[in-house]
């Protein structure tokens, strides 16, 4: 039941994900690090929070630009995926940054059009010291959120 409420809340954030995928080169993109298949960028301008059932989550919109030519060649064998250049993700990090889940995952072309919906994996994955790219993504977005909140007036 708790996850159903969380998924409903995440659905509200999907509109931001589609706006992000349509304009993947916005000013808020920062390099989080290298992945096995390419480079992960996070959109620090769209970082936010989500609260469900007393738990707080940091929402992170990310784009992975694929650079692995062998992987891209295999993907592009499928007619629907012939123009794929990367993927966009919506990650939810717990409030300590020690685990995360993938709330949305889409393969996209160069114009940001969705080629394939990979769905979601709402199981929380533990981060380790070896997960430097994901830890950096969390840190970049948390700092961006702190900077954004610092200048908001409190009434």
PDB file of C-alpha atoms in Angstrom, residues 50-117:
ATOM      1  CA  UNK A  50       8.783  13.842  -2.507  1.00  0.00           C
ATOM      2  CA  UNK A  51       7.243  12.809   0.801  1.00  0.00           C
ATOM      3  CA  UNK A  52       5.146   9.667   1.188  1.00  0.00           C
ATOM      4  CA  UNK A  53       4.167   7.787   4.323  1.00  0.00           C
ATOM      5  CA  UNK A  54       6.564   9.830   6.447  1.00  0.00           C
ATOM      6  CA  UNK A  55       9.568   9.081   4.238  1.00  0.00           C
ATOM      7  CA  UNK A  56      11.359  11.778   2.251  1.00  0.00           C
ATOM      8  CA  UNK A  57      12.902  11.197  -1.164  1.00  0.00           C
ATOM      9  CA  UNK A  58      15.180  13.310  -3.330  1.00  0.00           C
ATOM     10  CA  UNK A  59      13.960  13.251  -6.942  1.00  0.00           C
ATOM     11  CA  UNK A  60      16.746  13.232  -9.518  1.00  0.00           C
ATOM     12  CA  UNK A  61      16.160  13.577 -13.253  1.00  0.00           C
ATOM     13  CA  UNK A  62      19.084  12.157 -15.202  1.00  0.00           C
ATOM     14  CA  UNK A  63      20.180  11.485 -18.762  1.00  0.00           C
ATOM     15  CA  UNK A  64      22.664   8.839 -19.784  1.00  0.00           C
ATOM     16  CA  UNK A  65      24.332   9.484 -23.119  1.00  0.00           C
ATOM     17  CA  UNK A  66      25.503   6.175 -24.550  1.00  0.00           C
ATOM     18  CA  UNK A  67      29.048   6.062 -25.930  1.00  0.00           C
ATOM     19  CA  UNK A  68      29.530   2.275 -26.077  1.00  0.00           C
ATOM     20  CA  UNK A  69      29.405   1.626 -29.828  1.00  0.00           C
ATOM     21  CA  UNK A  70      28.872  -2.143 -29.464  1.00  0.00           C
ATOM     22  CA  UNK A  71      25.901  -1.616 -27.128  1.00  0.00           C
ATOM     23  CA  UNK A  72      24.408   1.025 -29.427  1.00  0.00           C
ATOM     24  CA  UNK A  73      24.810  -1.240 -32.465  1.00  0.00           C
ATOM     25  CA  UNK A  74      22.949  -4.053 -30.670  1.00  0.00           C
ATOM     26  CA  UNK A  75      20.164  -1.711 -29.579  1.00  0.00           C
ATOM     27  CA  UNK A  76      19.757  -0.231 -33.027  1.00  0.00           C
ATOM     28  CA  UNK A  77      19.129  -3.641 -34.613  1.00  0.00           C
ATOM     29  CA  UNK A  78      15.525  -3.200 -33.471  1.00  0.00           C
ATOM     30  CA  UNK A  79      13.588  -1.017 -35.939  1.00  0.00           C
ATOM     31  CA  UNK A  80      11.950   0.986 -33.109  1.00  0.00           C
ATOM     32  CA  UNK A  81      15.323   1.715 -31.518  1.00  0.00           C
ATOM     33  CA  UNK A  82      17.346   2.676 -34.602  1.00  0.00           C
ATOM     34  CA  UNK A  83      17.717   6.305 -33.430  1.00  0.00           C
ATOM     35  CA  UNK A  84      18.453   5.687 -29.721  1.00  0.00           C
ATOM     36  CA  UNK A  85      21.295   7.775 -28.299  1.00  0.00           C
ATOM     37  CA  UNK A  86      20.675   7.418 -24.569  1.00  0.00           C
ATOM     38  CA  UNK A  87      18.242   7.051 -21.711  1.00  0.00           C
ATOM     39  CA  UNK A  88      16.454   9.312 -19.251  1.00  0.00           C
ATOM     40  CA  UNK A  89      15.751   8.295 -15.678  1.00  0.00           C
ATOM     41  CA  UNK A  90      13.852   9.447 -12.648  1.00  0.00           C
ATOM     42  CA  UNK A  91      15.714   8.326  -9.535  1.00  0.00           C
ATOM     43  CA  UNK A  92      14.381   8.534  -5.982  1.00  0.00           C
ATOM     44  CA  UNK A  93      17.069   8.648  -3.290  1.00  0.00           C
ATOM     45  CA  UNK A  94      16.270   8.119   0.373  1.00  0.00           C
ATOM     46  CA  UNK A  95      16.921  11.051   2.707  1.00  0.00           C
ATOM     47  CA  UNK A  96      20.359   9.712   3.703  1.00  0.00           C
ATOM     48  CA  UNK A  97      21.507   9.031   0.145  1.00  0.00           C
ATOM     49  CA  UNK A  98      22.304   5.446   1.058  1.00  0.00           C
ATOM     50  CA  UNK A  99      19.851   3.842  -1.372  1.00  0.00           C
ATOM     51  CA  UNK A 100      17.801   4.679  -4.443  1.00  0.00           C
ATOM     52  CA  UNK A 101      15.218   3.282  -6.831  1.00  0.00           C
ATOM     53  CA  UNK A 102      14.451   3.869 -10.504  1.00  0.00           C
ATOM     54  CA  UNK A 103      10.963   5.351 -10.746  1.00  0.00           C
ATOM     55  CA  UNK A 104      11.103   5.756 -14.540  1.00  0.00           C
ATOM     56  CA  UNK A 105      13.444   4.705 -17.324  1.00  0.00           C
ATOM     57  CA  UNK A 106      13.087   5.587 -21.017  1.00  0.00           C
ATOM     58  CA  UNK A 107      15.306   5.108 -24.061  1.00  0.00           C
ATOM     59  CA  UNK A 108      15.348   8.313 -26.130  1.00  0.00           C
ATOM     60  CA  UNK A 109      16.582   9.562 -29.488  1.00  0.00           C
ATOM     61  CA  UNK A 110      18.626  12.709 -30.183  1.00  0.00           C
ATOM     62  CA  UNK A 111      15.493  14.913 -30.153  1.00  0.00           C
ATOM     63  CA  UNK A 112      14.417  13.562 -26.759  1.00  0.00           C
ATOM     64  CA  UNK A 113      11.560  11.467 -28.156  1.00  0.00           C
ATOM     65  CA  UNK A 114      10.821   8.319 -26.194  1.00  0.00           C
ATOM     66  CA  UNK A 115      11.675   5.168 -28.153  1.00  0.00           C
ATOM     67  CA  UNK A 116      11.055   2.621 -25.382  1.00  0.00           C
ATOM     68  CA  UNK A 117       9.563   2.699 -21.889  1.00  0.00           C
TER      69      UNK A 117
END
